[in-house]
Coordinates of C-alpha atoms and ligand atoms in Angstrom, one line a residue:
X1018 CA -11.9 -37.5 31.0
X1019 CA -11.0 -37.1 26.8
X1020 CA -13.8 -36.4 24.2
X1021 CA -13.8 -39.0 21.2
X1022 CA -12.9 -36.8 18.1
X1023 CA -13.2 -36.9 14.5
X1024 CA -9.5 -38.5 14.0
X1025 CA -10.6 -41.2 17.0
X1026 CA -12.2 -42.9 14.8
X1027 CA -9.7 -42.8 12.1
X1028 CA -6.9 -43.5 14.6
X1029 CA -8.9 -46.5 16.1
X1030 CA -9.7 -48.4 12.7
X1031 CA -5.5 -47.4 11.9
X1032 CA -5.4 -49.4 15.2
X1033 CA -8.2 -52.1 14.6
X1034 CA -9.9 -51.2 17.6
X1035 CA -13.3 -52.0 17.4
X1036 CA -16.1 -49.0 17.5
X1037 CA -19.0 -49.0 19.6
X1038 CA -22.0 -46.8 18.7
X1039 CA -25.5 -46.3 20.0
X1040 CA -28.6 -44.3 19.2
X1041 CA -29.9 -41.6 21.8
X1042 CA -32.2 -39.1 21.6
X1043 CA -33.0 -37.7 24.9
X1044 CA -30.9 -36.4 28.6
X1045 CA -31.2 -39.5 30.6
X1046 CA -30.1 -41.7 27.8
X1047 CA -27.4 -40.4 26.5
X1048 CA -25.5 -39.6 30.3
X1049 CA -26.4 -43.5 30.8
X1050 CA -24.9 -44.3 27.5
X1051 CA -21.9 -42.1 27.2
X1052 CA -21.0 -43.5 31.0
X1053 CA -21.3 -46.7 30.1
X1054 CA -17.6 -45.4 27.8
X1055 CA -20.0 -46.1 24.2
X1056 CA -17.4 -44.5 21.8
X1057 CA -20.3 -42.5 19.6
X1058 CA -24.0 -41.7 20.4
X1059 CA -25.9 -41.1 17.2
X1060 CA -29.1 -39.3 17.2
X1061 CA -30.2 -41.1 14.6
X1062 CA -33.5 -40.0 12.8
X1063 CA -35.3 -43.7 14.1
X1064 CA -36.3 -41.2 16.6
X1065 CA -39.4 -40.6 14.5
X1066 CA -40.4 -44.5 14.7
X1067 CA -39.8 -44.9 18.6
X1068 CA -39.8 -41.3 20.3
X1069 CA -42.3 -40.1 17.5
X1070 CA -44.2 -42.8 16.9
X1071 CA -44.0 -42.7 13.0
X1072 CA -44.3 -45.6 10.5
X1073 CA -41.0 -44.7 8.8
X1074 CA -38.3 -41.3 9.4
X1075 CA -39.9 -39.9 6.9
X1076 CA -41.9 -36.5 8.9
X1077 CA -38.6 -36.2 11.1
X1078 CA -37.6 -32.6 10.5
X1079 CA -34.5 -30.8 11.0
X1080 CA -35.9 -28.7 14.0
X1081 CA -36.7 -31.7 15.7
X1082 CA -33.4 -33.5 15.3
X1083 CA -31.6 -30.3 17.0
X1084 CA -34.4 -30.4 19.5
X1085 CA -32.7 -34.1 20.1
X1086 CA -29.8 -33.1 19.2
X1087 CA -28.8 -30.5 22.1
X1088 CA -30.1 -32.8 24.7
X1089 CA -28.1 -35.7 24.2
X1090 CA -25.1 -33.0 23.4
X1091 CA -25.6 -31.7 26.8
X1092 CA -25.7 -35.2 28.4
X1093 CA -22.4 -35.8 26.9
X1094 CA -19.0 -35.9 28.4
X1095 CA -17.4 -38.2 26.2
X1096 CA -18.9 -39.8 23.1
X1097 CA -18.9 -38.5 19.6
X1098 CA -21.9 -37.2 19.2
X1099 CA -23.7 -37.3 15.4
X1100 CA -26.4 -36.5 14.3
X1101 CA -28.9 -37.4 11.4
X1102 CA -30.1 -35.0 8.8
X1103 CA -33.8 -35.9 8.0
X1104 CA -35.5 -36.3 4.9
X1105 CA -34.7 -33.2 2.7
X1106 CA -32.7 -31.7 4.8
X1107 CA -29.8 -32.1 2.3
X1108 CA -30.8 -33.9 -1.2
X1109 CA -31.9 -30.6 -2.6
X1110 CA -28.4 -29.3 -3.0
X1111 CA -25.2 -29.1 -1.6
X1112 CA -26.0 -25.8 -0.1
X1113 CA -29.4 -27.0 1.7
X1114 CA -27.1 -29.4 3.3
X1115 CA -24.6 -26.2 4.6
X1116 CA -26.9 -24.9 6.2
X1117 CA -28.6 -27.5 7.7
X1118 CA -25.8 -29.3 9.0
X1119 CA -24.1 -25.9 9.9
X1120 CA -27.6 -25.8 11.8
X1121 CA -26.7 -28.8 13.7
X1122 CA -23.2 -28.0 14.6
X1123 CA -23.8 -24.9 15.6
X1124 CA -27.1 -24.9 17.8
X1125 CA -26.7 -28.7 19.1
X1126 CA -22.6 -28.3 19.7
X1127 CA -22.5 -32.1 18.4
X1128 CA -19.2 -33.1 16.6
X1129 CA -20.7 -34.4 13.4
X1130 CA -23.8 -35.3 10.6
X1131 CA -24.9 -38.4 8.9
X1132 CA -26.8 -38.4 5.5
X1133 CA -27.6 -41.6 3.5
X1134 CA -26.2 -42.1 0.5
X1135 CA -23.6 -42.7 -1.5
X1136 CA -23.0 -42.2 -4.8
X1137 CA -26.0 -40.2 -4.9
X1138 CA -24.6 -37.8 -2.0
X1139 CA -21.1 -37.8 -3.5
X1140 CA -20.9 -34.2 -4.4
X1141 CA -23.0 -33.0 -1.0
X1142 CA -20.3 -34.8 1.1
X1143 CA -17.4 -33.2 -0.4
X1144 CA -19.5 -29.4 -0.4
X1145 CA -19.7 -30.4 3.3
X1146 CA -16.2 -31.2 4.2
X1147 CA -14.9 -28.7 2.7
X1148 CA -16.9 -26.1 5.2
X1149 CA -15.6 -28.5 8.0
X1150 CA -18.4 -30.2 8.8
X1151 CA -18.0 -34.0 9.2
X1152 CA -19.8 -36.4 7.9
X1153 CA -20.8 -39.5 8.8
X1154 CA -21.7 -41.5 5.2
X1155 CA -24.6 -44.4 5.3
X1156 CA -25.4 -46.9 2.7
X1157 CA -27.0 -49.9 1.9
X1158 CA -30.4 -50.4 3.5
X1159 CA -30.8 -46.1 3.9
X1160 CA -34.7 -45.7 5.3
X1161 CA -35.1 -42.3 4.2
X1162 CA -35.7 -43.9 1.0
X1163 CA -37.9 -46.7 1.9
X1164 CA -40.7 -45.6 -0.4
X1165 CA -38.5 -46.4 -3.9
X1166 CA -37.6 -49.2 -2.4
X1167 CA -41.0 -50.5 -1.2
X1168 CA -39.4 -51.9 2.2
X1169 CA -38.1 -51.3 5.5
X1170 CA -34.8 -53.3 6.0
X1171 CA -34.4 -54.9 3.2
X1172 CA -30.4 -56.5 2.9
X1173 CA -29.0 -55.0 -0.3
X1174 CA -26.8 -57.7 -2.1
X1175 CA -25.1 -55.5 -5.3
X1176 CA -21.9 -56.4 -5.1
X1177 CA -19.9 -53.8 -7.1
X1178 CA -23.2 -50.8 -6.5
X1179 CA -22.7 -51.5 -2.9
X1180 CA -18.8 -50.9 -3.3
X1181 CA -19.0 -47.8 -5.2
X1182 CA -21.8 -46.1 -2.9
X1183 CA -18.8 -46.9 0.1
X1184 CA -16.2 -45.8 -2.1
X1185 CA -17.4 -42.3 -3.2
X1186 CA -18.7 -41.2 0.4
X1187 CA -14.3 -42.2 1.5
X1188 CA -14.0 -40.3 -1.4
X1189 CA -15.6 -37.5 -0.9
X1190 CA -14.4 -36.7 2.5
X1191 CA -16.9 -39.1 5.1
X1192 CA -15.1 -39.4 8.0
X1193 CA -16.9 -43.1 8.3
X1194 CA -19.7 -45.3 7.0
X1195 CA -23.0 -46.9 8.7
X1196 CA -23.4 -50.4 6.4
X1197 CA -26.5 -51.0 6.9
X1198 CA -28.2 -54.8 6.2
X1199 CA -25.8 -55.8 4.0
X1200 CA -24.8 -59.8 3.9
X1201 CA -21.8 -60.0 6.0
X1202 CA -18.8 -61.5 3.4
X1203 CA -19.6 -58.1 1.7
X1204 CA -19.4 -55.6 4.2
X1205 CA -16.1 -57.4 5.4
X1206 CA -14.6 -56.2 1.3
X1207 CA -15.5 -53.0 2.0
X1208 CA -14.2 -52.8 5.4
X1209 CA -11.2 -53.9 3.7
X1210 CA -11.3 -51.6 1.5
X1211 CA -11.6 -48.7 2.8
X1212 CA -9.5 -46.7 4.7
X1213 CA -12.4 -45.1 6.9
X1214 CA -14.3 -47.2 9.6
X1215 CA -17.0 -48.4 9.1
X1216 CA -20.4 -49.3 11.6
X1217 CA -23.0 -52.3 10.8
X1218 CA -25.8 -52.6 11.4
X1219 CA -27.1 -56.1 10.9
X1220 CA -24.1 -56.5 8.4
X1221 CA -22.1 -58.7 10.1
X1222 CA -18.8 -59.2 12.9
X1223 CA -16.4 -57.7 10.2
X1224 CA -17.5 -54.2 10.6
X1225 CA -15.0 -51.8 12.7
X1226 CA -17.3 -50.9 15.0
X1227 CA -21.3 -52.3 15.5
X1228 CA -24.7 -49.9 16.3
X1229 CA -28.1 -50.4 17.6
X1230 CA -31.1 -48.9 17.8
X1231 CA -31.1 -48.7 21.6
X1232 CA -34.7 -48.6 22.4
X1233 CA -34.5 -52.2 20.6
X1234 CA -31.2 -53.5 22.0
X1235 CA -33.0 -52.7 25.4
X1236 CA -35.7 -54.4 24.8
X1237 CA -37.5 -51.4 24.4
X1238 CA -39.8 -51.8 21.8
X1239 CA -42.7 -54.0 21.0
X1240 CA -42.5 -56.8 18.8
X1241 CA -39.2 -55.4 16.5
X1242 CA -36.9 -58.7 16.5
X1243 CA -34.8 -59.3 13.5
X1244 CA -32.2 -62.0 13.1
X1245 CA -29.1 -59.0 13.5
X1246 CA -30.6 -57.6 17.2
X1247 CA -29.4 -58.9 20.5
X1248 CA -31.8 -58.1 23.3
X1249 CA -29.0 -57.3 26.1
X1250 CA -32.4 -56.7 28.7
X1251 CA -35.7 -56.5 28.8
X1252 CA -37.0 -52.9 30.1
X1253 CA -40.1 -52.9 28.3
X1254 CA -41.2 -56.3 30.6
X1255 CA -39.3 -55.2 33.7
X1256 CA -41.3 -51.5 33.3
X1257 CA -44.3 -53.1 32.5
X1258 CA -44.1 -55.1 36.0
X1259 CA -43.3 -51.4 37.6
X1260 CA -46.2 -49.7 36.4
X1261 CA -48.4 -52.2 36.8
X1262 CA -47.4 -53.0 40.3
X1263 CA -47.3 -49.2 41.7
X1264 CA -51.1 -49.0 39.6
X1265 CA -52.1 -51.7 41.9
X1266 CA -50.3 -50.2 44.9
X1267 CA -52.1 -47.4 44.8
X1268 CA -55.7 -49.0 43.8
X1269 CA -55.4 -50.5 47.4
X1270 CA -53.9 -48.1 49.6
X1271 CA -50.2 -49.8 49.8
X1272 CA -48.3 -47.1 48.3
X1273 CA -47.7 -44.4 50.0
X1274 CA -47.3 -46.5 53.1
X1275 CA -45.8 -44.7 56.2
X1276 CA -42.3 -45.2 55.0
X1277 CA -42.7 -42.7 51.9
X1278 CA -45.2 -40.5 54.0
X1279 CA -44.4 -37.2 55.8
X1280 CA -45.4 -36.6 59.3
Ligands
KIV367 O1 -31.6 -43.6 12.5 C1 -31.1 -44.5 12.7 O2 -31.1 -44.5 14.5 C2 -29.5 -45.2 12.0 C3 -29.3 -46.6 12.3 C4 -29.9 -47.6 12.4 C5 -28.3 -46.2 12.0 O3 -29.3 -44.7 11.4

């Protein structure tokens, strides 16, 4: 099985092959995602919400991203693993970004990092790519900017600014770009204009690939159902039923039965 590389992303765009990407945060789920032939695994800083229980991604630290990145890389044989640079681990200066992204690549074995921003991060993306650290950019709604924009998941509508951001990321050397919560027509225009692949989340079908948060698409997250999200399973319901059945069987003495007991 040939592992997917950063140049394969560009080849996928050139040959118009869609790219599938999912988040994963630990060994077990990364193993399942990889075995299911998903092209890329994002160790997203959404782990701040879906793993750690925070309301935003802001509290996540670099050490925590590295901790989760190591587990995911250990489980992955084929997919390209990309690890998010968390809030304030790259915004201070390009040098800070190189040091922290370098730690991610060295300590986790991941292939690339992701950061939020286009025009505002152009110098940093250029510095990282000059240091041979592949960068996936992220424009549109940027969860790390939630304090500045005031609300989660706000659709970005300024077409020219979004295009400028996407072009700046490409010109600075990003190998791919996440488009989050952008109207489908603007995402289509950006996708046609760029030579690097666009990976959409809530940005319509014309992107070169799609990414979802695994806990959301499996129906594990409680009460989160934005329009763009498709639930491919109802794991929370299945798990709840299984756990309740176990609890009831322990209380009633049905479990463990003879077949689950050593003689
Ligand atoms: O952190 C994350 O999981 C992300 C995806 C939502 C794209 O950035």
